[in-house]
Amino acid sequence: LLKNAFRASLHLRGADDASSAAAATEPSPTPVLLTVSRGNGRVAIRIRDRGGGIPRRIHARVFDYSFTTAADSDSGSADSDSADGDPAAQAFASAPAAQGPFAGLGFGLPMTKIYAEYFGGSLHLVSLEGYGCDAFLELPSIKPDHTPQIDI
């Protein structure tokens, strides 16, 4: 979730690569805000970015496996329907050799939602197209009497 928020903020700025010449001349990307709250046996996390939001036409698909917007957004178009090719191959091919793929496999959001639900929580996205996105992750908190003590 954090990676998606950071990447959206950088992409909206127009510089996916922090070492690019554009990064040196353009204003800094807007910060990603993280809020953590605990109460009534639950922990809630909100991740807020101003990275342009999720386009309405693809919002229903963001939790579909292998659906990605990363491959085409890196080359300048608004989104990608990865049915035209293998998203994993596209992600690995477009990644710098020493870095590996930073995005584009289409498994991050679906797996995050599955893990949240598996552990008794939930994941919801609220997007304002053209502005940004809020991701709400809620999980059960660990009871204080079940917290392991670690001697350091």
PDB file of N, CA, C and O in Angstrom, residues 5-46:
ATOM      1  N   ALA A   5       1.272   4.208  -2.931  1.00  0.00           N
ATOM      2  CA  ALA A   5       1.073   5.627  -2.636  1.00  0.00           C
ATOM      3  C   ALA A   5       2.306   6.445  -3.022  1.00  0.00           C
ATOM      4  O   ALA A   5       2.187   7.510  -3.642  1.00  0.00           O
ATOM      5  N   PHE A   6       3.496   5.946  -2.670  1.00  0.00           N
ATOM      6  CA  PHE A   6       4.724   6.662  -3.028  1.00  0.00           C
ATOM      7  C   PHE A   6       4.879   6.739  -4.548  1.00  0.00           C
ATOM      8  O   PHE A   6       5.223   7.777  -5.107  1.00  0.00           O
ATOM      9  N   ARG A   7       4.614   5.634  -5.198  1.00  0.00           N
ATOM     10  CA  ARG A   7       4.781   5.579  -6.650  1.00  0.00           C
ATOM     11  C   ARG A   7       3.799   6.517  -7.341  1.00  0.00           C
ATOM     12  O   ARG A   7       4.160   7.212  -8.298  1.00  0.00           O
ATOM     13  N   ALA A   8       2.550   6.563  -6.866  1.00  0.00           N
ATOM     14  CA  ALA A   8       1.555   7.461  -7.464  1.00  0.00           C
ATOM     15  C   ALA A   8       1.981   8.916  -7.300  1.00  0.00           C
ATOM     16  O   ALA A   8       1.858   9.718  -8.232  1.00  0.00           O
ATOM     17  N   SER A   9       2.499   9.251  -6.143  1.00  0.00           N
ATOM     18  CA  SER A   9       2.945  10.625  -5.902  1.00  0.00           C
ATOM     19  C   SER A   9       4.104  10.994  -6.815  1.00  0.00           C
ATOM     20  O   SER A   9       4.143  12.094  -7.367  1.00  0.00           O
ATOM     21  N   LEU A  10       5.040  10.083  -6.992  1.00  0.00           N
ATOM     22  CA  LEU A  10       6.171  10.345  -7.881  1.00  0.00           C
ATOM     23  C   LEU A  10       5.741  10.403  -9.336  1.00  0.00           C
ATOM     24  O   LEU A  10       6.213  11.249 -10.102  1.00  0.00           O
ATOM     25  N   HIS A  11       4.828   9.505  -9.719  1.00  0.00           N
ATOM     26  CA  HIS A  11       4.373   9.474 -11.113  1.00  0.00           C
ATOM     27  C   HIS A  11       3.621  10.752 -11.459  1.00  0.00           C
ATOM     28  O   HIS A  11       3.806  11.314 -12.532  1.00  0.00           O
ATOM     29  N   LEU A  12       2.785  11.232 -10.549  1.00  0.00           N
ATOM     30  CA  LEU A  12       2.048  12.462 -10.800  1.00  0.00           C
ATOM     31  C   LEU A  12       3.008  13.630 -10.968  1.00  0.00           C
ATOM     32  O   LEU A  12       2.808  14.510 -11.778  1.00  0.00           O
ATOM     33  N   ARG A  13       4.082  13.600 -10.215  1.00  0.00           N
ATOM     34  CA  ARG A  13       5.115  14.630 -10.313  1.00  0.00           C
ATOM     35  C   ARG A  13       5.814  14.570 -11.659  1.00  0.00           C
ATOM     36  O   ARG A  13       6.363  15.544 -12.140  1.00  0.00           O
ATOM     37  N   GLY A  14       5.831  13.366 -12.265  1.00  0.00           N
ATOM     38  CA  GLY A  14       6.445  13.226 -13.576  1.00  0.00           C
ATOM     39  C   GLY A  14       7.827  12.640 -13.538  1.00  0.00           C
ATOM     40  O   GLY A  14       8.541  12.665 -14.524  1.00  0.00           O
ATOM     41  N   ALA A  15       8.232  12.091 -12.364  1.00  0.00           N
ATOM     42  CA  ALA A  15       9.579  11.525 -12.258  1.00  0.00           C
ATOM     43  C   ALA A  15       9.516  10.251 -11.443  1.00  0.00           C
ATOM     44  O   ALA A  15       9.515  10.289 -10.243  1.00  0.00           O
ATOM     45  N   ASP A  16       9.431   9.112 -12.127  1.00  0.00           N
ATOM     46  CA  ASP A  16       9.457   7.830 -11.417  1.00  0.00           C
ATOM     47  C   ASP A  16      10.846   7.512 -10.907  1.00  0.00           C
ATOM     48  O   ASP A  16      11.011   6.745  -9.983  1.00  0.00           O
ATOM     49  N   ASP A  17      11.862   8.098 -11.499  1.00  0.00           N
ATOM     50  CA  ASP A  17      13.231   7.833 -11.102  1.00  0.00           C
ATOM     51  C   ASP A  17      13.769   9.062 -10.377  1.00  0.00           C
ATOM     52  O   ASP A  17      13.943  10.113 -10.967  1.00  0.00           O
ATOM     53  N   ALA A  18      14.029   8.936  -9.082  1.00  0.00           N
ATOM     54  CA  ALA A  18      14.460  10.073  -8.271  1.00  0.00           C
ATOM     55  C   ALA A  18      15.781  10.653  -8.747  1.00  0.00           C
ATOM     56  O   ALA A  18      16.119  11.781  -8.421  1.00  0.00           O
ATOM     57  N   SER A  19      16.546   9.913  -9.539  1.00  0.00           N
ATOM     58  CA  SER A  19      17.830  10.421 -10.002  1.00  0.00           C
ATOM     59  C   SER A  19      17.723  11.111 -11.362  1.00  0.00           C
ATOM     60  O   SER A  19      18.717  11.575 -11.891  1.00  0.00           O
ATOM     61  N   SER A  20      16.521  11.208 -11.907  1.00  0.00           N
ATOM     62  CA  SER A  20      16.378  11.806 -13.231  1.00  0.00           C
ATOM     63  C   SER A  20      16.595  13.314 -13.185  1.00  0.00           C
ATOM     64  O   SER A  20      16.506  13.945 -12.147  1.00  0.00           O
ATOM     65  N   ALA A  21      16.855  13.889 -14.332  1.00  0.00           N
ATOM     66  CA  ALA A  21      17.061  15.336 -14.421  1.00  0.00           C
ATOM     67  C   ALA A  21      15.794  16.081 -14.025  1.00  0.00           C
ATOM     68  O   ALA A  21      15.856  17.140 -13.412  1.00  0.00           O
ATOM     69  N   ALA A  22      14.622  15.521 -14.350  1.00  0.00           N
ATOM     70  CA  ALA A  22      13.360  16.172 -14.000  1.00  0.00           C
ATOM     71  C   ALA A  22      13.204  16.273 -12.491  1.00  0.00           C
ATOM     72  O   ALA A  22      12.654  17.240 -11.981  1.00  0.00           O
ATOM     73  N   ALA A  23      13.690  15.263 -11.758  1.00  0.00           N
ATOM     74  CA  ALA A  23      13.555  15.280 -10.300  1.00  0.00           C
ATOM     75  C   ALA A  23      14.315  16.439  -9.691  1.00  0.00           C
ATOM     76  O   ALA A  23      13.930  16.960  -8.644  1.00  0.00           O
ATOM     77  N   ALA A  24      15.386  16.859 -10.316  1.00  0.00           N
ATOM     78  CA  ALA A  24      16.190  17.946  -9.772  1.00  0.00           C
ATOM     79  C   ALA A  24      15.545  19.302 -10.006  1.00  0.00           C
ATOM     80  O   ALA A  24      15.790  20.232  -9.240  1.00  0.00           O
ATOM     81  N   THR A  25      14.707  19.444 -11.038  1.00  0.00           N
ATOM     82  CA  THR A  25      14.138  20.744 -11.366  1.00  0.00           C
ATOM     83  C   THR A  25      12.688  20.902 -10.954  1.00  0.00           C
ATOM     84  O   THR A  25      12.213  22.020 -10.823  1.00  0.00           O
ATOM     85  N   GLU A  26      11.942  19.827 -10.751  1.00  0.00           N
ATOM     86  CA  GLU A  26      10.530  19.910 -10.404  1.00  0.00           C
ATOM     87  C   GLU A  26      10.353  19.951  -8.895  1.00  0.00           C
ATOM     88  O   GLU A  26      11.211  19.492  -8.142  1.00  0.00           O
ATOM     89  N   PRO A  27       9.231  20.522  -8.440  1.00  0.00           N
ATOM     90  CA  PRO A  27       8.982  20.570  -7.000  1.00  0.00           C
ATOM     91  C   PRO A  27       8.841  19.165  -6.414  1.00  0.00           C
ATOM     92  O   PRO A  27       8.547  18.214  -7.134  1.00  0.00           O
ATOM     93  N   SER A  28       9.061  19.070  -5.123  1.00  0.00           N
ATOM     94  CA  SER A  28       8.967  17.785  -4.448  1.00  0.00           C
ATOM     95  C   SER A  28       7.559  17.220  -4.558  1.00  0.00           C
ATOM     96  O   SER A  28       6.585  17.965  -4.600  1.00  0.00           O
ATOM     97  N   PRO A  29       7.431  15.891  -4.588  1.00  0.00           N
ATOM     98  CA  PRO A  29       6.091  15.290  -4.608  1.00  0.00           C
ATOM     99  C   PRO A  29       5.390  15.562  -3.285  1.00  0.00           C
ATOM    100  O   PRO A  29       6.032  15.830  -2.260  1.00  0.00           O
ATOM    101  N   THR A  30       4.075  15.514  -3.306  1.00  0.00           N
ATOM    102  CA  THR A  30       3.326  15.716  -2.073  1.00  0.00           C
ATOM    103  C   THR A  30       3.613  14.556  -1.122  1.00  0.00           C
ATOM    104  O   THR A  30       3.847  13.427  -1.563  1.00  0.00           O
ATOM    105  N   PRO A  31       3.603  14.823   0.168  1.00  0.00           N
ATOM    106  CA  PRO A  31       3.888  13.734   1.111  1.00  0.00           C
ATOM    107  C   PRO A  31       2.758  12.713   1.150  1.00  0.00           C
ATOM    108  O   PRO A  31       1.609  13.021   0.855  1.00  0.00           O
ATOM    109  N   VAL A  32       3.125  11.499   1.496  1.00  0.00           N
ATOM    110  CA  VAL A  32       2.158  10.441   1.757  1.00  0.00           C
ATOM    111  C   VAL A  32       1.924  10.460   3.262  1.00  0.00           C
ATOM    112  O   VAL A  32       2.877  10.428   4.045  1.00  0.00           O
ATOM    113  N   LEU A  33       0.669  10.536   3.662  1.00  0.00           N
ATOM    114  CA  LEU A  33       0.329  10.631   5.082  1.00  0.00           C
ATOM    115  C   LEU A  33      -0.106   9.266   5.605  1.00  0.00           C
ATOM    116  O   LEU A  33      -0.919   8.585   4.982  1.00  0.00           O
ATOM    117  N   LEU A  34       0.416   8.905   6.745  1.00  0.00           N
ATOM    118  CA  LEU A  34       0.106   7.627   7.378  1.00  0.00           C
ATOM    119  C   LEU A  34      -0.507   7.918   8.741  1.00  0.00           C
ATOM    120  O   LEU A  34       0.085   8.632   9.555  1.00  0.00           O
ATOM    121  N   THR A  35      -1.705   7.371   8.978  1.00  0.00           N
ATOM    122  CA  THR A  35      -2.388   7.535  10.254  1.00  0.00           C
ATOM    123  C   THR A  35      -2.634   6.142  10.830  1.00  0.00           C
ATOM    124  O   THR A  35      -3.149   5.270  10.123  1.00  0.00           O
ATOM    125  N   VAL A  36      -2.279   5.944  12.097  1.00  0.00           N
ATOM    126  CA  VAL A  36      -2.499   4.669  12.774  1.00  0.00           C
ATOM    127  C   VAL A  36      -3.325   4.939  14.014  1.00  0.00           C
ATOM    128  O   VAL A  36      -3.013   5.842  14.796  1.00  0.00           O
ATOM    129  N   SER A  37      -4.390   4.156  14.185  1.00  0.00           N
ATOM    130  CA  SER A  37      -5.288   4.341  15.319  1.00  0.00           C
ATOM    131  C   SER A  37      -5.607   2.974  15.917  1.00  0.00           C
ATOM    132  O   SER A  37      -5.782   1.993  15.194  1.00  0.00           O
ATOM    133  N   ARG A  38      -5.707   2.936  17.257  1.00  0.00           N
ATOM    134  CA  ARG A  38      -6.027   1.679  17.932  1.00  0.00           C
ATOM    135  C   ARG A  38      -7.172   1.901  18.897  1.00  0.00           C
ATOM    136  O   ARG A  38      -7.182   2.877  19.646  1.00  0.00           O
ATOM    137  N   GLY A  39      -8.140   0.992  18.878  1.00  0.00           N
ATOM    138  CA  GLY A  39      -9.246   1.075  19.818  1.00  0.00           C
ATOM    139  C   GLY A  39     -10.208  -0.078  19.638  1.00  0.00           C
ATOM    140  O   GLY A  39     -10.351  -0.615  18.540  1.00  0.00           O
ATOM    141  N   ASN A  40     -10.875  -0.474  20.728  1.00  0.00           N
ATOM    142  CA  ASN A  40     -11.866  -1.546  20.709  1.00  0.00           C
ATOM    143  C   ASN A  40     -11.366  -2.818  20.033  1.00  0.00           C
ATOM    144  O   ASN A  40     -12.054  -3.435  19.232  1.00  0.00           O
ATOM    145  N   GLY A  41     -10.121  -3.191  20.314  1.00  0.00           N
ATOM    146  CA  GLY A  41      -9.575  -4.434  19.792  1.00  0.00           C
ATOM    147  C   GLY A  41      -9.211  -4.403  18.323  1.00  0.00           C
ATOM    148  O   GLY A  41      -9.009  -5.449  17.709  1.00  0.00           O
ATOM    149  N   ARG A  42      -9.150  -3.224  17.736  1.00  0.00           N
ATOM    150  CA  ARG A  42      -8.831  -3.090  16.318  1.00  0.00           C
ATOM    151  C   ARG A  42      -7.715  -2.070  16.124  1.00  0.00           C
ATOM    152  O   ARG A  42      -7.546  -1.151  16.913  1.00  0.00           O
ATOM    153  N   VAL A  43      -6.974  -2.241  15.049  1.00  0.00           N
ATOM    154  CA  VAL A  43      -5.972  -1.265  14.629  1.00  0.00           C
ATOM    155  C   VAL A  43      -6.379  -0.821  13.227  1.00  0.00           C
ATOM    156  O   VAL A  43      -6.652  -1.656  12.361  1.00  0.00           O
ATOM    157  N   ALA A  44      -6.461   0.487  13.042  1.00  0.00           N
ATOM    158  CA  ALA A  44      -6.815   1.028  11.735  1.00  0.00           C
ATOM    159  C   ALA A  44      -5.637   1.837  11.203  1.00  0.00           C
ATOM    160  O   ALA A  44      -5.006   2.592  11.941  1.00  0.00           O
ATOM    161  N   ILE A  45      -5.352   1.642   9.927  1.00  0.00           N
ATOM    162  CA  ILE A  45      -4.262   2.353   9.264  1.00  0.00           C
ATOM    163  C   ILE A  45      -4.839   3.025   8.026  1.00  0.00           C
ATOM    164  O   ILE A  45      -5.507   2.370   7.219  1.00  0.00           O
ATOM    165  N   ARG A  46      -4.593   4.326   7.911  1.00  0.00           N
ATOM    166  CA  ARG A  46      -4.995   5.052   6.696  1.00  0.00           C
ATOM    167  C   ARG A  46      -3.738   5.535   5.997  1.00  0.00           C
ATOM    168  O   ARG A  46      -2.862   6.135   6.612  1.00  0.00           O
TER     169      ARG A  46
END
